PDB file of C-alpha atoms and ligand atoms in Angstrom:
ATOM      1  CA  MET A   1       6.716  -3.950   3.641  1.00 97.00           C
ATOM      2  CA  PHE A   2       5.687  -0.471   4.595  1.00 98.00           C
ATOM      3  CA  VAL A   3       2.912   1.144   2.582  1.00 98.00           C
ATOM      4  CA  GLN A   4       2.240   4.830   3.136  1.00 98.00           C
ATOM      5  CA  ILE A   5      -0.819   6.495   1.664  1.00 98.00           C
ATOM      6  CA  LEU A   6       0.397   9.921   0.582  1.00 98.00           C
ATOM      7  CA  GLY A   7      -2.725  10.913  -1.332  1.00 98.00           C
ATOM      8  CA  SER A   8      -6.075   9.113  -1.277  1.00 98.00           C
ATOM      9  CA  ALA A   9      -8.240  11.298  -3.546  1.00 98.00           C
ATOM     10  CA  ALA A  10      -8.897  11.072  -7.262  1.00 96.00           C
ATOM     11  CA  GLY A  11      -8.013  13.882  -9.692  1.00 94.00           C
ATOM     12  CA  GLY A  12      -8.923  17.300  -8.287  1.00 96.00           C
ATOM     13  CA  GLY A  13      -8.418  16.204  -4.676  1.00 98.00           C
ATOM     14  CA  PHE A  14     -10.935  16.834  -1.907  1.00 98.00           C
ATOM     15  CA  PRO A  15     -12.249  19.454  -1.685  1.00 98.00           C
ATOM     16  CA  GLN A  16     -11.677  20.266  -5.344  1.00 98.00           C
ATOM     17  CA  TRP A  17     -10.671  23.923  -5.697  1.00 97.00           C
ATOM     18  CA  ASN A  18     -13.523  24.949  -8.017  1.00 97.00           C
ATOM     19  CA  CYS A  19     -16.213  22.499  -6.905  1.00 96.00           C
ATOM     20  CA  ASN A  20     -19.349  23.270  -4.963  1.00 96.00           C
ATOM     21  CA  CYS A  21     -20.871  19.815  -4.966  1.00 95.00           C
ATOM     22  CA  GLU A  22     -22.549  18.701  -1.732  1.00 95.00           C
ATOM     23  CA  ASN A  23     -19.293  17.210  -0.443  1.00 97.00           C
ATOM     24  CA  CYS A  24     -16.906  20.028  -1.361  1.00 98.00           C
ATOM     25  CA  ALA A  25     -19.252  22.813  -0.212  1.00 97.00           C
ATOM     26  CA  GLY A  26     -20.175  20.861   2.945  1.00 98.00           C
ATOM     27  CA  PHE A  27     -16.517  20.404   3.804  1.00 98.00           C
ATOM     28  CA  ARG A  28     -15.794  24.108   3.351  1.00 98.00           C
ATOM     29  CA  ASN A  29     -18.722  25.305   5.458  1.00 98.00           C
ATOM     30  CA  GLY A  30     -18.051  22.747   8.176  1.00 97.00           C
ATOM     31  CA  SER A  31     -21.378  20.909   7.906  1.00 97.00           C
ATOM     32  CA  LEU A  32     -19.755  17.683   6.671  1.00 97.00           C
ATOM     33  CA  ARG A  33     -17.671  15.402   8.875  1.00 98.00           C
ATOM     34  CA  ALA A  34     -14.867  14.487   6.478  1.00 98.00           C
ATOM     35  CA  GLN A  35     -11.113  14.713   5.969  1.00 98.00           C
ATOM     36  CA  ALA A  36      -9.421  16.677   3.190  1.00 98.00           C
ATOM     37  CA  ARG A  37      -7.490  14.468   0.805  1.00 98.00           C
ATOM     38  CA  THR A  38      -4.717  15.071  -1.727  1.00 98.00           C
ATOM     39  CA  GLN A  39      -4.367  13.428  -5.115  1.00 97.00           C
ATOM     40  CA  SER A  40      -3.520   9.779  -5.600  1.00 94.00           C
ATOM     41  CA  SER A  41      -0.072   8.502  -4.625  1.00 97.00           C
ATOM     42  CA  ILE A  42       1.424   5.874  -2.331  1.00 98.00           C
ATOM     43  CA  ALA A  43       4.971   5.102  -1.212  1.00 98.00           C
ATOM     44  CA  ILE A  44       6.273   1.574  -0.577  1.00 98.00           C
ATOM     45  CA  SER A  45       9.463   0.477   1.172  1.00 98.00           C
ATOM     46  CA  ASP A  46      11.070  -2.710   2.446  1.00 96.00           C
ATOM     47  CA  ASP A  47      13.295  -0.955   5.008  1.00 95.00           C
ATOM     48  CA  GLY A  48      11.498   2.308   5.812  1.00 96.00           C
ATOM     49  CA  VAL A  49      14.425   4.306   4.424  1.00 95.00           C
ATOM     50  CA  ASN A  50      14.361   3.827   0.659  1.00 97.00           C
ATOM     51  CA  TRP A  51      10.940   4.424  -0.869  1.00 98.00           C
ATOM     52  CA  VAL A  52       9.302   3.651  -4.168  1.00 98.00           C
ATOM     53  CA  LEU A  53       6.698   6.229  -5.145  1.00 98.00           C
ATOM     54  CA  CYS A  54       3.733   4.860  -7.038  1.00 98.00           C
ATOM     55  CA  ASN A  55       2.449   7.815  -9.036  1.00 97.00           C
ATOM     56  CA  THR A  56       3.615  11.380  -8.502  1.00 98.00           C
ATOM     57  CA  SER A  57       0.666  13.661  -7.899  1.00 97.00           C
ATOM     58  CA  PRO A  58       0.555  17.441  -8.338  1.00 97.00           C
ATOM     59  CA  ASP A  59       0.306  17.544  -4.513  1.00 98.00           C
ATOM     60  CA  ILE A  60       3.685  15.854  -4.042  1.00 98.00           C
ATOM     61  CA  ARG A  61       5.300  18.753  -2.159  1.00 97.00           C
ATOM     62  CA  ALA A  62       2.683  18.750   0.592  1.00 97.00           C
ATOM     63  CA  GLN A  63       2.697  14.949   0.668  1.00 98.00           C
ATOM     64  CA  LEU A  64       6.471  14.761   1.175  1.00 97.00           C
ATOM     65  CA  GLN A  65       6.288  17.403   3.856  1.00 96.00           C
ATOM     66  CA  SER A  66       3.643  15.453   5.736  1.00 96.00           C
ATOM     67  CA  PHE A  67       5.717  12.248   5.881  1.00 97.00           C
ATOM     68  CA  ALA A  68       9.062  12.683   7.652  1.00 95.00           C
ATOM     69  CA  PRO A  69      10.824   9.527   6.335  1.00 94.00           C
ATOM     70  CA  MET A  70      10.720  11.111   2.891  1.00 93.00           C
ATOM     71  CA  GLN A  71      13.358  13.595   4.070  1.00 92.00           C
ATOM     72  CA  PRO A  72      16.076  11.480   5.708  1.00 91.00           C
ATOM     73  CA  GLY A  73      18.557  14.391   5.780  1.00 91.00           C
ATOM     74  CA  ARG A  74      21.699  12.327   5.158  1.00 93.00           C
ATOM     75  CA  ALA A  75      23.271  14.972   2.952  1.00 94.00           C
ATOM     76  CA  LEU A  76      22.873  18.645   2.103  1.00 95.00           C
ATOM     77  CA  ARG A  77      20.438  17.629  -0.648  1.00 94.00           C
ATOM     78  CA  ASP A  78      18.590  14.365   0.040  1.00 94.00           C
ATOM     79  CA  THR A  79      15.339  12.472  -0.436  1.00 95.00           C
ATOM     80  CA  GLY A  80      13.806   9.156   0.542  1.00 96.00           C
ATOM     81  CA  ILE A  81      12.494   8.740  -3.019  1.00 97.00           C
ATOM     82  CA  SER A  82      14.600   6.025  -4.617  1.00 96.00           C
ATOM     83  CA  ALA A  83      12.380   5.109  -7.539  1.00 98.00           C
ATOM     84  CA  ILE A  84       9.100   6.092  -9.169  1.00 98.00           C
ATOM     85  CA  ILE A  85       6.554   3.754 -10.729  1.00 98.00           C
ATOM     86  CA  LEU A  86       3.793   5.207 -12.903  1.00 98.00           C
ATOM     87  CA  MET A  87       0.506   3.338 -13.221  1.00 96.00           C
ATOM     88  CA  ASP A  88      -0.599   5.400 -16.214  1.00 96.00           C
ATOM     89  CA  SER A  89       0.071   8.803 -17.806  1.00 97.00           C
ATOM     90  CA  GLN A  90      -2.836  10.760 -16.286  1.00 95.00           C
ATOM     91  CA  ILE A  91      -2.188  14.334 -15.133  1.00 95.00           C
ATOM     92  CA  ASP A  92      -3.086  13.605 -11.506  1.00 94.00           C
ATOM     93  CA  HIS A  93      -0.573  10.719 -11.408  1.00 96.00           C
ATOM     94  CA  THR A  94       2.397  12.246 -13.251  1.00 98.00           C
ATOM     95  CA  THR A  95       2.483  16.028 -12.892  1.00 97.00           C
ATOM     96  CA  GLY A  96       4.399  15.761  -9.615  1.00 97.00           C
ATOM     97  CA  LEU A  97       7.457  14.816 -11.675  1.00 98.00           C
ATOM     98  CA  LEU A  98       7.726  18.494 -12.593  1.00 97.00           C
ATOM     99  CA  MET A  99       7.845  19.424  -8.900  1.00 97.00           C
ATOM    100  CA  LEU A 100      10.659  16.908  -8.354  1.00 97.00           C
ATOM    101  CA  ARG A 101      12.935  18.526 -10.958  1.00 96.00           C
ATOM    102  CA  GLU A 102      15.483  19.745  -8.411  1.00 95.00           C
ATOM    103  CA  GLY A 103      16.247  16.117  -7.525  1.00 95.00           C
ATOM    104  CA  CYS A 104      16.834  14.800 -11.055  1.00 96.00           C
ATOM    105  CA  PRO A 105      17.918  12.342 -12.272  1.00 97.00           C
ATOM    106  CA  HIS A 106      15.063  10.079 -11.116  1.00 97.00           C
ATOM    107  CA  GLN A 107      14.645   6.406 -11.911  1.00 98.00           C
ATOM    108  CA  VAL A 108      11.179   5.964 -13.443  1.00 98.00           C
ATOM    109  CA  TRP A 109       9.471   2.659 -14.212  1.00 98.00           C
ATOM    110  CA  CYS A 110       6.563   2.674 -16.680  1.00 98.00           C
ATOM    111  CA  THR A 111       5.184   0.811 -19.685  1.00 98.00           C
ATOM    112  CA  ASP A 112       5.917   1.608 -23.351  1.00 97.00           C
ATOM    113  CA  MET A 113       2.483   3.195 -23.669  1.00 97.00           C
ATOM    114  CA  VAL A 114       2.937   5.507 -20.698  1.00 97.00           C
ATOM    115  CA  HIS A 115       6.443   6.423 -21.853  1.00 98.00           C
ATOM    116  CA  GLU A 116       5.051   7.257 -25.296  1.00 97.00           C
ATOM    117  CA  ASP A 117       2.347   9.545 -23.851  1.00 98.00           C
ATOM    118  CA  LEU A 118       4.925  11.241 -21.642  1.00 98.00           C
ATOM    119  CA  SER A 119       7.252  11.780 -24.609  1.00 98.00           C
ATOM    120  CA  THR A 120       4.593  13.139 -27.011  1.00 97.00           C
ATOM    121  CA  GLY A 121       1.201  14.479 -25.828  1.00 97.00           C
ATOM    122  CA  PHE A 122       2.546  15.356 -22.354  1.00 97.00           C
ATOM    123  CA  PRO A 123       6.317  15.365 -22.917  1.00 98.00           C
ATOM    124  CA  LEU A 124       7.618  15.234 -19.336  1.00 98.00           C
ATOM    125  CA  PHE A 125      10.507  12.949 -20.291  1.00 98.00           C
ATOM    126  CA  ASN A 126      11.718  15.428 -22.946  1.00 98.00           C
ATOM    127  CA  MET A 127      11.243  18.545 -20.840  1.00 97.00           C
ATOM    128  CA  LEU A 128      13.008  17.238 -17.762  1.00 98.00           C
ATOM    129  CA  THR A 129      16.182  16.245 -19.652  1.00 97.00           C
ATOM    130  CA  HIS A 130      17.193  19.869 -19.077  1.00 97.00           C
ATOM    131  CA  TRP A 131      17.432  19.191 -15.326  1.00 97.00           C
ATOM    132  CA  ASN A 132      20.515  17.115 -14.651  1.00 96.00           C
ATOM    133  CA  GLY A 133      19.588  14.345 -17.050  1.00 93.00           C
ATOM    134  CA  GLY A 134      15.913  14.277 -16.080  1.00 97.00           C
ATOM    135  CA  LEU A 135      14.143  10.939 -15.898  1.00 98.00           C
ATOM    136  CA  SER A 136      15.849   7.597 -16.537  1.00 98.00           C
ATOM    137  CA  TRP A 137      13.293   5.283 -18.063  1.00 98.00           C
ATOM    138  CA  ASN A 138      13.108   1.659 -16.911  1.00 98.00           C
ATOM    139  CA  ARG A 139      10.682  -0.262 -19.131  1.00 98.00           C
ATOM    140  CA  ILE A 140       7.918  -2.273 -17.469  1.00 98.00           C
ATOM    141  CA  GLU A 141       7.338  -5.397 -19.550  1.00 98.00           C
ATOM    142  CA  LEU A 142       3.717  -6.426 -19.183  1.00 96.00           C
ATOM    143  CA  ASP A 143       4.446 -10.116 -18.732  1.00 93.00           C
ATOM    144  CA  GLN A 144       7.375  -9.763 -16.350  1.00 97.00           C
ATOM    145  CA  SER A 145       7.918  -9.067 -12.680  1.00 98.00           C
ATOM    146  CA  PHE A 146      10.618  -6.566 -11.854  1.00 98.00           C
ATOM    147  CA  SER A 147      12.538  -5.298  -8.886  1.00 97.00           C
ATOM    148  CA  VAL A 148      13.903  -1.906  -7.984  1.00 97.00           C
ATOM    149  CA  PRO A 149      17.549  -1.805  -6.811  1.00 96.00           C
ATOM    150  CA  ALA A 150      16.780   0.432  -3.825  1.00 93.00           C
ATOM    151  CA  CYS A 151      14.229  -2.047  -2.406  1.00 96.00           C
ATOM    152  CA  PRO A 152      15.677  -5.457  -3.270  1.00 97.00           C
ATOM    153  CA  ASN A 153      13.224  -7.389  -1.105  1.00 97.00           C
ATOM    154  CA  LEU A 154      10.190  -6.213  -3.049  1.00 98.00           C
ATOM    155  CA  ARG A 155       8.948  -7.918  -6.184  1.00 98.00           C
ATOM    156  CA  PHE A 156       6.617  -5.920  -8.451  1.00 98.00           C
ATOM    157  CA  THR A 157       4.320  -7.642 -10.926  1.00 98.00           C
ATOM    158  CA  PRO A 158       2.408  -5.459 -13.392  1.00 98.00           C
ATOM    159  CA  LEU A 159      -1.198  -6.261 -14.315  1.00 96.00           C
ATOM    160  CA  PRO A 160      -2.462  -4.637 -17.502  1.00 94.00           C
ATOM    161  CA  LEU A 161      -5.905  -3.171 -16.795  1.00 90.00           C
ATOM    162  CA  ARG A 162      -8.417  -2.105 -19.389  1.00 80.00           C
ATOM    163  CA  SER A 163      -8.784   1.665 -19.388  1.00 77.00           C
ATOM    164  CA  ALA A 164      -8.753   4.667 -21.723  1.00 79.00           C
ATOM    165  CA  ALA A 165      -5.572   6.680 -22.295  1.00 88.00           C
ATOM    166  CA  PRO A 166      -5.698  10.388 -21.323  1.00 90.00           C
ATOM    167  CA  PRO A 167      -7.063  13.045 -23.732  1.00 90.00           C
ATOM    168  CA  TYR A 168      -3.528  14.097 -24.787  1.00 94.00           C
ATOM    169  CA  SER A 169      -2.437  10.577 -25.679  1.00 93.00           C
ATOM    170  CA  PRO A 170      -1.720   9.928 -29.375  1.00 91.00           C
ATOM    171  CA  HIS A 171      -3.812   6.746 -29.000  1.00 89.00           C
ATOM    172  CA  ARG A 172      -6.630   8.282 -26.993  1.00 87.00           C
ATOM    173  CA  PHE A 173      -9.371   6.361 -28.843  1.00 85.00           C
ATOM    174  CA  ASP A 174      -7.382   3.210 -29.425  1.00 88.00           C
ATOM    175  CA  PRO A 175      -6.731   1.499 -26.064  1.00 88.00           C
ATOM    176  CA  HIS A 176      -3.579  -0.621 -25.710  1.00 90.00           C
ATOM    177  CA  PRO A 177      -2.468  -3.013 -22.978  1.00 92.00           C
ATOM    178  CA  GLY A 178      -0.156  -0.992 -20.757  1.00 94.00           C
ATOM    179  CA  ASP A 179      -2.146   2.259 -20.866  1.00 94.00           C
ATOM    180  CA  ASN A 180      -3.019   1.512 -17.262  1.00 94.00           C
ATOM    181  CA  ILE A 181      -1.608  -1.109 -14.934  1.00 96.00           C
ATOM    182  CA  GLY A 182      -2.243  -2.426 -11.477  1.00 96.00           C
ATOM    183  CA  LEU A 183       0.561  -3.842  -9.349  1.00 98.00           C
ATOM    184  CA  ILE A 184       1.111  -6.819  -7.136  1.00 97.00           C
ATOM    185  CA  VAL A 185       3.873  -6.038  -4.672  1.00 98.00           C
ATOM    186  CA  GLU A 186       5.357  -8.897  -2.663  1.00 98.00           C
ATOM    187  CA  ASP A 187       7.786  -8.647   0.205  1.00 98.00           C
ATOM    188  CA  LEU A 188      10.143 -11.581  -0.256  1.00 97.00           C
ATOM    189  CA  ASN A 189      11.118 -11.518   3.429  1.00 97.00           C
ATOM    190  CA  THR A 190       7.753 -11.245   5.148  1.00 97.00           C
ATOM    191  CA  GLY A 191       5.665 -12.841   2.397  1.00 97.00           C
ATOM    192  CA  GLY A 192       3.255  -9.870   2.565  1.00 97.00           C
ATOM    193  CA  LYS A 193       1.377  -9.214  -0.637  1.00 97.00           C
ATOM    194  CA  LEU A 194      -0.252  -5.965  -1.733  1.00 98.00           C
ATOM    195  CA  PHE A 195      -2.638  -5.552  -4.649  1.00 97.00           C
ATOM    196  CA  TYR A 196      -2.708  -1.936  -5.830  1.00 97.00           C
ATOM    197  CA  ALA A 197      -5.085  -0.730  -8.532  1.00 96.00           C
ATOM    198  CA  PRO A 198      -6.301   2.869  -8.142  1.00 94.00           C
ATOM    199  CA  GLY A 199      -7.942   2.702 -11.577  1.00 92.00           C
ATOM    200  CA  LEU A 200      -9.819  -0.561 -11.956  1.00 92.00           C
ATOM    201  CA  GLY A 201     -12.609  -0.699 -14.532  1.00 90.00           C
ATOM    202  CA  LYS A 202     -13.352  -4.394 -14.663  1.00 90.00           C
ATOM    203  CA  VAL A 203     -12.636  -7.457 -12.551  1.00 92.00           C
ATOM    204  CA  ASP A 204     -12.620 -10.763 -14.433  1.00 92.00           C
ATOM    205  CA  ALA A 205     -12.086 -14.263 -13.043  1.00 93.00           C
ATOM    206  CA  PRO A 206      -8.248 -14.358 -13.328  1.00 93.00           C
ATOM    207  CA  LEU A 207      -7.981 -10.965 -11.659  1.00 94.00           C
ATOM    208  CA  LEU A 208     -10.343 -12.055  -8.893  1.00 95.00           C
ATOM    209  CA  GLU A 209      -8.051 -14.997  -8.216  1.00 95.00           C
ATOM    210  CA  ILE A 210      -5.042 -12.696  -7.937  1.00 94.00           C
ATOM    211  CA  MET A 211      -6.956 -10.422  -5.577  1.00 95.00           C
ATOM    212  CA  ALA A 212      -7.978 -13.394  -3.439  1.00 95.00           C
ATOM    213  CA  ALA A 213      -4.311 -14.314  -2.997  1.00 95.00           C
ATOM    214  CA  SER A 214      -3.345 -10.865  -1.669  1.00 96.00           C
ATOM    215  CA  ASP A 215      -3.173  -9.791   1.987  1.00 97.00           C
ATOM    216  CA  CYS A 216      -4.278  -6.246   1.309  1.00 97.00           C
ATOM    217  CA  LEU A 217      -6.316  -4.778  -1.521  1.00 97.00           C
ATOM    218  CA  LEU A 218      -5.865  -1.117  -2.297  1.00 97.00           C
ATOM    219  CA  VAL A 219      -8.433  -0.641  -5.007  1.00 97.00           C
ATOM    220  CA  ASP A 220     -10.365   1.899  -7.038  1.00 96.00           C
ATOM    221  CA  GLY A 221     -12.732   3.847  -4.794  1.00 97.00           C
ATOM    222  CA  THR A 222     -13.409   6.656  -7.268  1.00 96.00           C
ATOM    223  CA  LEU A 223     -17.210   6.579  -7.440  1.00 96.00           C
ATOM    224  CA  TRP A 224     -20.072   5.178  -5.395  1.00 96.00           C
ATOM    225  CA  ASP A 225     -22.516   5.209  -8.318  1.00 91.00           C
ATOM    226  CA  ASP A 226     -21.601   4.708 -11.953  1.00 89.00           C
ATOM    227  CA  ASP A 227     -23.656   7.801 -12.881  1.00 88.00           C
ATOM    228  CA  GLU A 228     -22.484   9.840  -9.865  1.00 89.00           C
ATOM    229  CA  MET A 229     -21.061  12.708 -11.948  1.00 90.00           C
ATOM    230  CA  GLN A 230     -24.486  13.224 -13.551  1.00 89.00           C
ATOM    231  CA  ARG A 231     -26.336  12.800 -10.232  1.00 87.00           C
ATOM    232  CA  ARG A 232     -24.205  15.460  -8.598  1.00 86.00           C
ATOM    233  CA  GLY A 233     -24.547  17.664 -11.665  1.00 87.00           C
ATOM    234  CA  VAL A 234     -20.787  18.053 -12.180  1.00 88.00           C
ATOM    235  CA  GLY A 235     -20.177  15.983 -15.308  1.00 88.00           C
ATOM    236  CA  THR A 236     -21.592  13.713 -17.972  1.00 87.00           C
ATOM    237  CA  ARG A 237     -19.231  10.756 -18.083  1.00 89.00           C
ATOM    238  CA  THR A 238     -19.958   7.502 -16.297  1.00 88.00           C
ATOM    239  CA  GLY A 239     -17.471   5.627 -14.164  1.00 88.00           C
ATOM    240  CA  ARG A 240     -17.337   2.888 -16.756  1.00 84.00           C
ATOM    241  CA  GLU A 241     -16.407   5.401 -19.464  1.00 85.00           C
ATOM    242  CA  MET A 242     -13.590   6.678 -17.273  1.00 84.00           C
ATOM    243  CA  GLY A 243     -12.274   3.192 -16.472  1.00 84.00           C
ATOM    244  CA  HIS A 244     -13.539   3.131 -12.876  1.00 90.00           C
ATOM    245  CA  LEU A 245     -15.766   0.419 -11.429  1.00 93.00           C
ATOM    246  CA  ALA A 246     -18.272   2.060  -9.065  1.00 95.00           C
ATOM    247  CA  GLN A 247     -18.855   0.564  -5.624  1.00 96.00           C
ATOM    248  CA  ASN A 248     -22.644   0.369  -5.637  1.00 96.00           C
ATOM    249  CA  GLY A 249     -24.979  -1.713  -7.800  1.00 92.00           C
ATOM    250  CA  PRO A 250     -24.922  -5.112  -9.469  1.00 94.00           C
ATOM    251  CA  GLY A 251     -21.383  -6.193 -10.370  1.00 93.00           C
ATOM    252  CA  GLY A 252     -19.987  -3.188  -8.487  1.00 96.00           C
ATOM    253  CA  MET A 253     -16.821  -3.115  -6.387  1.00 97.00           C
ATOM    254  CA  LEU A 254     -18.657  -4.040  -3.171  1.00 97.00           C
ATOM    255  CA  GLU A 255     -20.003  -7.207  -4.770  1.00 96.00           C
ATOM    256  CA  VAL A 256     -16.515  -8.002  -6.037  1.00 96.00           C
ATOM    257  CA  LEU A 257     -14.981  -7.513  -2.583  1.00 97.00           C
ATOM    258  CA  GLU A 258     -17.760  -9.549  -0.970  1.00 95.00           C
ATOM    259  CA  GLN A 259     -16.563 -12.655  -2.826  1.00 94.00           C
ATOM    260  CA  LEU A 260     -13.053 -12.409  -1.427  1.00 95.00           C
ATOM    261  CA  PRO A 261     -11.799 -13.993   1.776  1.00 90.00           C
ATOM    262  CA  THR A 262     -11.298 -11.894   4.879  1.00 78.00           C
ATOM    263  CA  GLN A 263      -8.333  -9.633   4.298  1.00 89.00           C
ATOM    264  CA  ARG A 264      -7.737  -5.906   4.334  1.00 97.00           C
ATOM    265  CA  LYS A 265      -9.935  -4.260   1.758  1.00 98.00           C
ATOM    266  CA  VAL A 266      -9.207  -0.575   1.292  1.00 98.00           C
ATOM    267  CA  LEU A 267     -10.730   1.881  -1.188  1.00 98.00           C
ATOM    268  CA  ILE A 268      -8.392   4.534  -2.586  1.00 98.00           C
ATOM    269  CA  HIS A 269      -8.475   7.205  -5.349  1.00 97.00           C
ATOM    270  CA  ILE A 270     -11.766   8.604  -4.050  1.00 98.00           C
ATOM    271  CA  ASN A 271     -13.495  11.277  -6.095  1.00 97.00           C
ATOM    272  CA  ASN A 272     -14.728  14.388  -4.286  1.00 97.00           C
ATOM    273  CA  THR A 273     -18.319  13.558  -5.306  1.00 97.00           C
ATOM    274  CA  ASN A 274     -18.296  10.170  -3.541  1.00 97.00           C
ATOM    275  CA  PRO A 275     -20.686  10.046  -0.538  1.00 97.00           C
ATOM    276  CA  ILE A 276     -18.296   7.734   1.361  1.00 98.00           C
ATOM    277  CA  LEU A 277     -16.178  10.815   2.116  1.00 98.00           C
ATOM    278  CA  ASP A 278     -18.979  11.919   4.450  1.00 98.00           C
ATOM    279  CA  GLU A 279     -18.240   9.945   7.604  1.00 98.00           C
ATOM    280  CA  ASP A 280     -21.890  10.157   8.678  1.00 98.00           C
ATOM    281  CA  SER A 281     -23.363   8.955   5.380  1.00 98.00           C
ATOM    282  CA  PRO A 282     -25.337   5.691   5.027  1.00 98.00           C
ATOM    283  CA  GLN A 283     -22.876   4.677   2.307  1.00 98.00           C
ATOM    284  CA  ARG A 284     -19.994   4.954   4.766  1.00 98.00           C
ATOM    285  CA  ALA A 285     -21.971   2.897   7.295  1.00 98.00           C
ATOM    286  CA  GLU A 286     -22.491   0.280   4.606  1.00 98.00           C
ATOM    287  CA  LEU A 287     -18.709   0.059   4.107  1.00 98.00           C
ATOM    288  CA  ASP A 288     -18.218  -0.323   7.867  1.00 97.00           C
ATOM    289  CA  ARG A 289     -20.693  -3.203   7.901  1.00 97.00           C
ATOM    290  CA  ARG A 290     -18.760  -4.871   5.109  1.00 96.00           C
ATOM    291  CA  GLU A 291     -15.402  -4.161   6.782  1.00 97.00           C
ATOM    292  CA  VAL A 292     -14.228  -2.175   3.787  1.00 98.00           C
ATOM    293  CA  GLU A 293     -11.882   0.682   4.751  1.00 98.00           C
ATOM    294  CA  VAL A 294     -11.566   4.105   3.161  1.00 98.00           C
ATOM    295  CA  ALA A 295      -7.969   5.211   2.646  1.00 98.00           C
ATOM    296  CA  TYR A 296      -6.953   8.595   4.054  1.00 98.00           C
ATOM    297  CA  ASP A 297      -3.823  10.690   3.680  1.00 98.00           C
ATOM    298  CA  GLY A 298      -1.280   9.550   6.260  1.00 98.00           C
ATOM    299  CA  MET A 299      -2.609   5.980   6.526  1.00 98.00           C
ATOM    300  CA  SER A 300       0.157   3.416   7.088  1.00 98.00           C
ATOM    301  CA  ILE A 301      -0.104  -0.285   6.315  1.00 98.00           C
ATOM    302  CA  VAL A 302       2.493  -2.895   7.251  1.00 98.00           C
ATOM    303  CA  LEU A 303       2.504  -6.223   5.401  1.00 97.00           C
TER     304      LEU A 303
HETATM  305 ZN1   ZN B   1      -6.426   9.603 -10.940  1.00 52.18          ZN
HETATM  306 ZN1   ZN B   2     -16.910  18.389  -5.309  1.00 52.18          ZN
END
């Protein structure tokens, strides 16, 4: 299985266009050793030709341009995107569908809850019907694995994760299973197993067991500290309130990862405030010591 990191940042990207936090300002004035990052999306394939996009970020055009296999050029109009899986209905994970309108119809896999949000509060499914049929919905059942015709050797298993629905969701204050999922992706030929959860608020014992059985973890790297938005003076909400488990502190992501056997541990969906973006920071050194990687745009993983 080929896994391509198209975008490794959280919502807003890095640097965020209107942000002057230490990281964003430091990146702009050249005092910070760091890489720019686009908003969260990965592509997965079993043959390197047909790709499944997981999330479609507002940065999708630049992401496709930066990864040649996405434009195989077999016909006058062509794309390597064979299917799209949505992990939730957040703006930074779904808005790219609008930029893909010229290529409709697209096959989209998502849960009932995500489909509802994207048919009401943020009606992408309705709007895009005006472009050659728009989006064909394939329902993700929460208790069932599924496969995608274009990548028959991959088996996808959804994991409902506890998280809040976006502000425009009709059930914003009433969380449902399926608002946010993680994925286990298995390659039936190689046996490689990926665990992908860019929004992971809580890790309980059953989830820990699933993570332990995976060859590569691509997990929530949004925040270093739970109160990072306050510390940096750019917001009031905690990581916990946003459905993101911070890396640092008791019960944090680093402690979770510490319990797992040696395997690839990669943080993704990194917020622009996170000190791990600074390659010279003590926090980044701490990750190196723990052999925890930080995903970057253009990173390739083979499983
Ligand atoms: Zn996000
Ligand atoms: Zn910033």
